[in-house]
């Protein structure tokens, strides 16, 4: 998905920021007492003086979704929604480095907390981290519209704190045991990766029609969407034929399941594409509220929230980690298998986001679980499946990436057989 317009936003602290001066010829004609020497900018001029009806619009939303329209009758600038949002790009700071921790917290506040006067974002005497938490507390007291994203970031931070507290209680030193992996950079990495994806959710307006969503897709998104749409329409047509007595000889499995990998870094519109695909499935099959036809999953709670889905482990009841190690594969009990079969009876397509964080072992577990649920030895239970993400981004917390072959040792100890599946 390359056809995305990118606009840079300078998220540095005010004293670290530079501004562009007006050209020399203009400056020579200015009154000597004038201090108006800088070119107008989004941060210092346009955003702080936005119209009153945009009071609750954050800087990120302002850059992504709005553009200048005209000067109104009252002399103020007026803005209109972009036909296609742009991607605000900015410096990504690493909170694990002391020199960048303040910049990290400030950049989140600066991008996602609406303001008129930037100096009000951090109170005198506050650290950047304290200011970040105070803004989240304010959101809990009622400012929900634009702070939901920050609450999710706080959830990730709390998980991080739990890990640190648990280690401290257990008497861990800064050096972790050989069989343990340090989760803190991983969780903080999730926070940083979540920012563009959460911002992408602003585009996912729930009441948009399928036609409106299609019209908002960029060239690459549309190409992918059209391929998926064509396949699903063919599948629905075959299903309809199978319902007729005269078509009993037709077999639905003549249509091979769709299996796609869709690559794209955070903020390139994957969340919007996922929502469009879900809307497409609803439009084709018209499911009842209790029928799951499009299962959207991700490897972690944060990633799943960003795309309105569940974790892979929760939906498909996969083995989970214990003491830093992934458990071996186990079959569901008869009762559990019956229940999950009923839950997924109408399933048409599975969408797995943030595939870089899915280990090769968990990918094999997913395939084996779908085999069990749908009673077939076809790949992934013979269901349509889409994998989205950037394989160069966050790796699995424990385990090897999906593109690595599973070792013979793991095949024997985790999959239970030397000739078990190796995707």
XYZ file of C-alpha atoms in Angstrom:
423
model
C 0.000 0.000 0.000
C 2.279 2.746 -1.236
C -0.092 5.426 -2.538
C -0.326 7.368 0.711
C 0.399 11.092 0.953
C 2.715 11.757 3.885
C 2.945 15.051 5.785
C 5.695 15.658 8.304
C 4.784 16.974 11.763
C 7.533 18.350 13.992
C 6.783 16.797 17.396
C 9.923 17.947 19.171
C 9.646 19.946 22.381
C 9.154 23.684 21.640
C 12.711 24.673 22.559
C 14.082 22.019 20.173
C 11.915 23.057 17.247
C 13.062 25.249 14.367
C 10.933 27.495 12.124
C 11.308 28.697 8.570
C 11.986 32.430 8.180
C 10.264 34.468 5.471
C 12.315 35.235 2.385
C 14.848 38.036 2.430
C 13.010 40.364 0.044
C 9.920 40.275 2.273
C 11.949 40.911 5.413
C 13.650 43.995 3.962
C 10.236 45.597 3.351
C 8.929 44.928 6.858
C 8.640 47.514 9.596
C 11.774 47.265 11.745
C 9.685 46.877 14.893
C 7.728 43.907 13.488
C 8.400 40.451 14.886
C 6.428 38.702 12.159
C 9.489 37.080 10.599
C 8.370 33.445 10.320
C 6.371 31.714 7.615
C 2.942 30.543 8.809
C 2.934 26.903 9.952
C 0.385 24.295 10.948
C 1.686 23.997 14.511
C 2.137 27.651 15.424
C -0.579 29.286 13.298
C -3.198 27.177 11.534
C -4.001 24.555 14.177
C -4.187 26.881 17.234
C -6.520 29.266 15.339
C -8.808 26.564 13.912
C -12.569 27.315 13.927
C -14.541 26.844 17.156
C -16.447 23.891 15.701
C -13.114 22.018 15.579
C -12.325 22.623 19.252
C -11.966 18.915 20.075
C -9.907 18.016 16.997
C -6.387 16.877 17.876
C -3.328 17.988 15.927
C -2.988 14.493 14.452
C -6.592 14.532 13.214
C -6.233 18.090 11.941
C -3.242 17.192 9.786
C -4.650 13.846 8.656
C -8.235 14.758 7.835
C -8.565 18.494 7.119
C -7.274 20.976 4.567
C -7.681 24.715 4.087
C -10.804 25.666 2.122
C -11.276 29.433 2.157
C -11.342 32.612 4.226
C -14.849 32.967 5.644
C -16.993 36.086 5.874
C -15.714 36.716 9.402
C -12.146 36.677 8.098
C -11.282 33.326 9.688
C -9.821 30.346 7.872
C -12.285 27.585 7.026
C -11.342 23.952 6.523
C -12.944 20.961 4.842
C -12.475 17.206 5.110
C -9.921 15.683 2.782
C -11.329 13.220 0.252
C -8.491 10.896 1.293
C -6.665 11.330 4.616
C -2.915 11.930 4.611
C -0.479 10.133 6.897
C 1.105 12.418 9.523
C 4.726 11.342 9.805
C 6.895 12.290 12.736
C 9.996 11.353 14.670
C 9.516 8.146 16.685
C 11.211 8.443 20.064
C 12.464 5.520 22.148
C 11.251 5.735 25.778
C 13.861 3.160 26.803
C 16.546 5.796 26.235
C 16.753 8.438 28.963
C 17.598 11.160 26.455
C 14.370 10.528 24.514
C 11.872 9.675 27.276
C 10.551 13.238 27.673
C 10.273 13.608 23.904
C 8.321 10.331 23.718
C 5.661 11.359 26.250
C 5.452 14.912 24.941
C 4.986 13.765 21.344
C 1.951 11.670 22.389
C 0.417 14.590 24.282
C 1.216 17.020 21.475
C -0.333 14.850 18.760
C -3.444 13.583 20.519
C -4.515 16.166 23.127
C -6.442 19.089 21.558
C -4.984 22.493 22.470
C -5.087 26.172 21.552
C -2.058 27.259 23.541
C 0.732 24.695 23.497
C 2.114 25.953 26.791
C -0.972 24.572 28.580
C -0.181 20.962 27.663
C 2.347 20.554 30.485
C 1.852 22.349 33.791
C 4.741 24.074 35.542
C 6.696 21.614 37.663
C 5.316 18.527 35.905
C 7.492 15.951 34.238
C 6.408 14.870 30.759
C 5.376 11.466 32.074
C 3.258 13.067 34.824
C 1.598 15.332 32.273
C 0.857 12.326 30.059
C -0.845 10.538 32.962
C -2.790 13.633 34.020
C -4.238 13.953 30.528
C -5.315 10.314 30.652
C -6.945 10.868 34.055
C -8.822 13.800 32.539
C -10.100 11.511 29.801
C -11.419 9.048 32.381
C -13.369 11.894 33.990
C -15.344 12.395 30.836
C -13.391 13.627 27.822
C -13.873 10.377 25.925
C -14.029 11.452 22.309
C -10.331 11.965 21.691
C -8.665 10.166 24.581
C -9.742 6.546 24.048
C -6.499 5.986 22.203
C -4.474 7.253 25.147
C -6.327 4.933 27.500
C -5.148 1.987 25.433
C -1.597 3.266 25.588
C -1.971 3.449 29.349
C -3.214 -0.152 29.406
C -0.013 -1.220 27.681
C 2.022 0.802 30.147
C 0.211 -0.828 33.074
C 1.014 -4.263 31.687
C 4.619 -3.182 31.486
C 4.513 -1.992 35.117
C 3.022 -5.326 36.236
C 5.947 -7.164 34.667
C 8.438 -4.844 36.387
C 6.663 -5.146 39.772
C 6.465 -8.936 39.493
C 10.178 -9.114 38.744
C 11.007 -6.840 41.659
C 8.929 -8.968 44.068
C 10.647 -12.086 42.789
C 14.011 -10.486 43.453
C 15.089 -10.301 39.830
C 18.103 -8.129 39.138
C 18.475 -6.148 35.949
C 20.061 -9.219 34.394
C 17.296 -11.601 33.414
C 17.724 -15.393 33.669
C 18.880 -17.074 30.489
C 15.480 -18.625 29.843
C 13.612 -15.313 30.181
C 13.097 -12.590 27.628
C 12.779 -8.930 28.507
C 9.206 -7.912 27.636
C 9.583 -4.205 28.415
C 10.993 -3.115 25.038
C 8.350 -5.288 23.355
C 5.455 -3.629 25.182
C 6.889 -0.165 24.638
C 7.404 -1.087 21.008
C 3.720 -1.968 20.878
C 2.870 1.451 22.278
C 4.912 3.172 19.575
C 3.475 0.950 16.847
C -0.053 1.501 18.142
C 0.056 5.274 17.620
C -0.424 5.328 13.816
C -2.888 2.432 13.953
C -5.007 4.137 16.584
C -4.951 7.311 14.524
C -6.104 5.232 11.561
C -9.226 4.369 13.579
C -10.461 7.959 13.189
C -11.115 7.180 9.538
C -13.129 4.082 10.468
C -16.470 5.822 10.951
C -18.928 3.006 11.829
C -21.882 4.329 9.808
C -20.095 4.578 6.462
C -21.701 2.520 3.702
C -19.726 -0.029 1.702
C -19.826 2.300 -1.311
C -18.424 5.179 0.754
C -15.639 2.995 2.094
C -14.743 1.784 -1.398
C -14.580 5.380 -2.623
C -12.089 6.232 0.149
C -9.644 3.426 -0.684
C -6.357 4.423 -2.278
C -5.050 2.713 -5.419
C -3.228 -0.130 -3.645
C -6.016 -0.699 -1.142
C -8.572 -0.794 -3.970
C -6.542 -3.364 -5.919
C -6.409 -5.662 -2.890
C -10.041 -5.029 -1.992
C -11.263 -5.795 -5.527
C -9.433 -9.133 -5.550
C -11.004 -10.114 -2.238
C -14.421 -8.875 -3.365
C -14.282 -10.890 -6.591
C -13.376 -14.055 -4.694
C -16.082 -13.656 -2.052
C -18.768 -12.888 -4.637
C -17.804 -16.051 -6.548
C -18.010 -18.024 -3.315
C -21.472 -16.598 -2.528
C -22.675 -17.392 -6.044
C -21.528 -21.010 -5.651
C -23.209 -21.250 -2.248
C -26.482 -20.003 -3.746
C -26.263 -22.595 -6.534
C -25.700 -25.349 -3.988
C -28.994 -24.486 -2.331
C -30.893 -25.407 -5.510
C -31.960 -29.023 -5.995
C -30.702 -28.950 -9.586
C -27.183 -28.077 -8.445
C -26.502 -30.900 -5.998
C -23.536 -32.085 -8.060
C -21.701 -28.797 -7.611
C -19.060 -28.718 -4.924
C -18.154 -25.606 -2.986
C -14.585 -26.821 -2.508
C -13.998 -26.350 -6.243
C -13.272 -22.754 -5.294
C -9.880 -22.667 -3.598
C -9.784 -20.610 -0.391
C -8.236 -17.168 -0.607
C -4.872 -16.887 1.137
C -3.168 -13.491 1.043
C -0.355 -11.651 2.790
C -0.829 -7.871 2.780
C 2.244 -5.895 3.796
C 2.280 -2.368 5.132
C 3.808 -0.410 8.020
C 1.683 1.189 10.732
C -0.435 4.076 9.499
C -0.738 2.960 5.865
C -4.440 2.275 6.189
C -4.553 -1.432 7.052
C -7.169 -0.839 9.753
C -9.399 0.979 7.280
C -8.942 -1.800 4.717
C -9.844 -4.400 7.356
C -13.005 -2.493 8.234
C -13.896 -2.246 4.534
C -13.471 -6.020 4.116
C -15.673 -6.687 7.152
C -18.282 -4.331 5.704
C -18.044 -6.233 2.391
C -18.660 -9.586 4.111
C -21.690 -8.133 5.896
C -22.994 -6.729 2.615
C -22.675 -10.082 0.804
C -24.017 -12.461 3.476
C -26.110 -10.191 5.768
C -25.206 -12.069 8.967
C -27.354 -12.008 12.086
C -25.826 -10.359 15.132
C -24.882 -13.747 16.610
C -23.180 -15.039 13.446
C -19.418 -14.573 13.072
C -18.592 -14.475 9.367
C -15.491 -12.272 9.447
C -13.121 -13.131 12.306
C -10.591 -10.360 12.975
C -7.740 -11.403 15.257
C -4.289 -10.240 16.339
C -1.561 -11.687 18.570
C -1.930 -9.127 21.402
C -4.717 -7.225 23.114
C -3.469 -3.822 21.951
C -3.211 -4.910 18.327
C -6.622 -6.596 18.489
C -8.225 -3.446 19.918
C -6.823 -1.356 17.083
C -8.709 -3.420 14.493
C -11.804 -4.133 16.560
C -11.015 -7.820 16.999
C -9.976 -10.460 19.516
C -6.659 -12.110 20.271
C -5.902 -15.250 18.267
C -5.530 -17.266 21.467
C -8.895 -16.182 22.825
C -11.005 -16.799 19.729
C -9.407 -20.073 18.663
C -8.472 -21.317 22.153
C -4.791 -21.764 21.313
C -2.148 -22.866 23.836
C -0.690 -19.889 25.688
C 2.707 -19.121 27.152
C 3.604 -20.328 30.627
C 6.828 -19.234 32.332
C 8.116 -17.765 29.093
C 7.480 -20.898 27.030
C 4.653 -21.778 24.665
C 2.747 -24.897 25.699
C 2.506 -27.888 23.394
C -0.515 -28.250 21.141
C -3.548 -29.859 22.742
C -6.891 -30.859 21.278
C -10.083 -29.290 22.571
C -12.422 -31.267 24.778
C -15.576 -32.518 23.076
C -17.666 -29.882 24.829
C -15.262 -27.053 23.958
C -14.997 -28.225 20.354
C -18.789 -28.352 20.050
C -19.086 -24.830 21.448
C -16.432 -23.305 19.184
C -17.882 -25.098 16.142
C -21.234 -23.458 16.854
C -19.563 -20.078 17.352
C -17.693 -20.279 14.032
C -20.331 -22.190 12.075
C -20.865 -19.370 9.567
C -17.231 -18.217 9.304
C -16.276 -17.019 5.797
C -12.929 -15.282 6.283
C -10.214 -14.873 8.923
C -8.131 -11.683 9.108
C -4.892 -11.852 11.122
C -3.301 -8.448 11.809
C 0.243 -7.782 13.119
C 1.453 -11.101 11.710
C 5.077 -10.194 12.537
C 4.232 -10.836 16.205
C 2.801 -14.299 15.497
C 5.412 -17.022 16.038
C 5.866 -19.850 13.548
C 4.678 -22.235 16.254
C 1.473 -20.276 16.889
C 0.834 -20.142 13.139
C 1.046 -23.944 13.072
C -1.265 -24.097 16.099
C -3.791 -21.894 14.292
C -3.744 -24.197 11.258
C -4.145 -27.309 13.407
C -6.968 -25.794 15.450
C -8.876 -24.831 12.290
C -8.354 -28.372 10.985
C -9.970 -29.708 14.159
C -12.842 -27.226 14.154
C -13.868 -27.665 10.536
C -13.000 -31.353 10.171
C -10.634 -31.073 7.223
C -6.922 -31.513 6.588
C -6.887 -28.545 4.191
C -4.745 -25.538 5.101
C -6.369 -23.402 7.807
C -9.557 -25.428 7.781
C -10.166 -24.567 4.118
C -11.168 -21.024 5.143
C -10.256 -17.756 3.440
C -7.446 -16.169 5.442
C -5.636 -12.824 5.193
C -2.403 -11.962 6.993
C -1.539 -8.278 7.424
C 1.527 -6.553 8.788
C 5.147 -5.635 8.271
C 7.464 -8.610 8.786
C 10.311 -6.212 9.621
C 8.436 -4.772 12.613
C 8.001 -6.233 16.107
C 8.902 -9.949 16.316
C 7.119 -12.486 18.558
C 7.812 -12.034 22.283
C 8.814 -15.695 22.482
C 9.456 -17.912 19.499
C 10.627 -17.444 15.944
C 8.992 -15.344 13.189
C 6.399 -16.901 10.894
C 8.864 -17.118 7.998
C 11.289 -19.320 9.978
C 11.024 -23.088 9.685
C 9.998 -24.853 12.885
C 12.903 -26.879 14.267
C 12.640 -30.667 14.448
C 12.921 -30.424 18.220
C 9.882 -28.136 18.468
C 7.938 -30.299 16.027
C 8.458 -33.272 18.357
C 8.025 -31.496 21.699
C 5.268 -28.989 20.833
C 3.361 -30.472 17.892
C 3.524 -34.011 19.181
C 4.815 -35.772 16.063
C 7.945 -35.809 13.923
C 5.902 -35.508 10.736
C 3.510 -32.847 11.993
C 2.633 -29.768 9.982
C 5.431 -27.301 9.251
C 4.092 -24.216 7.522
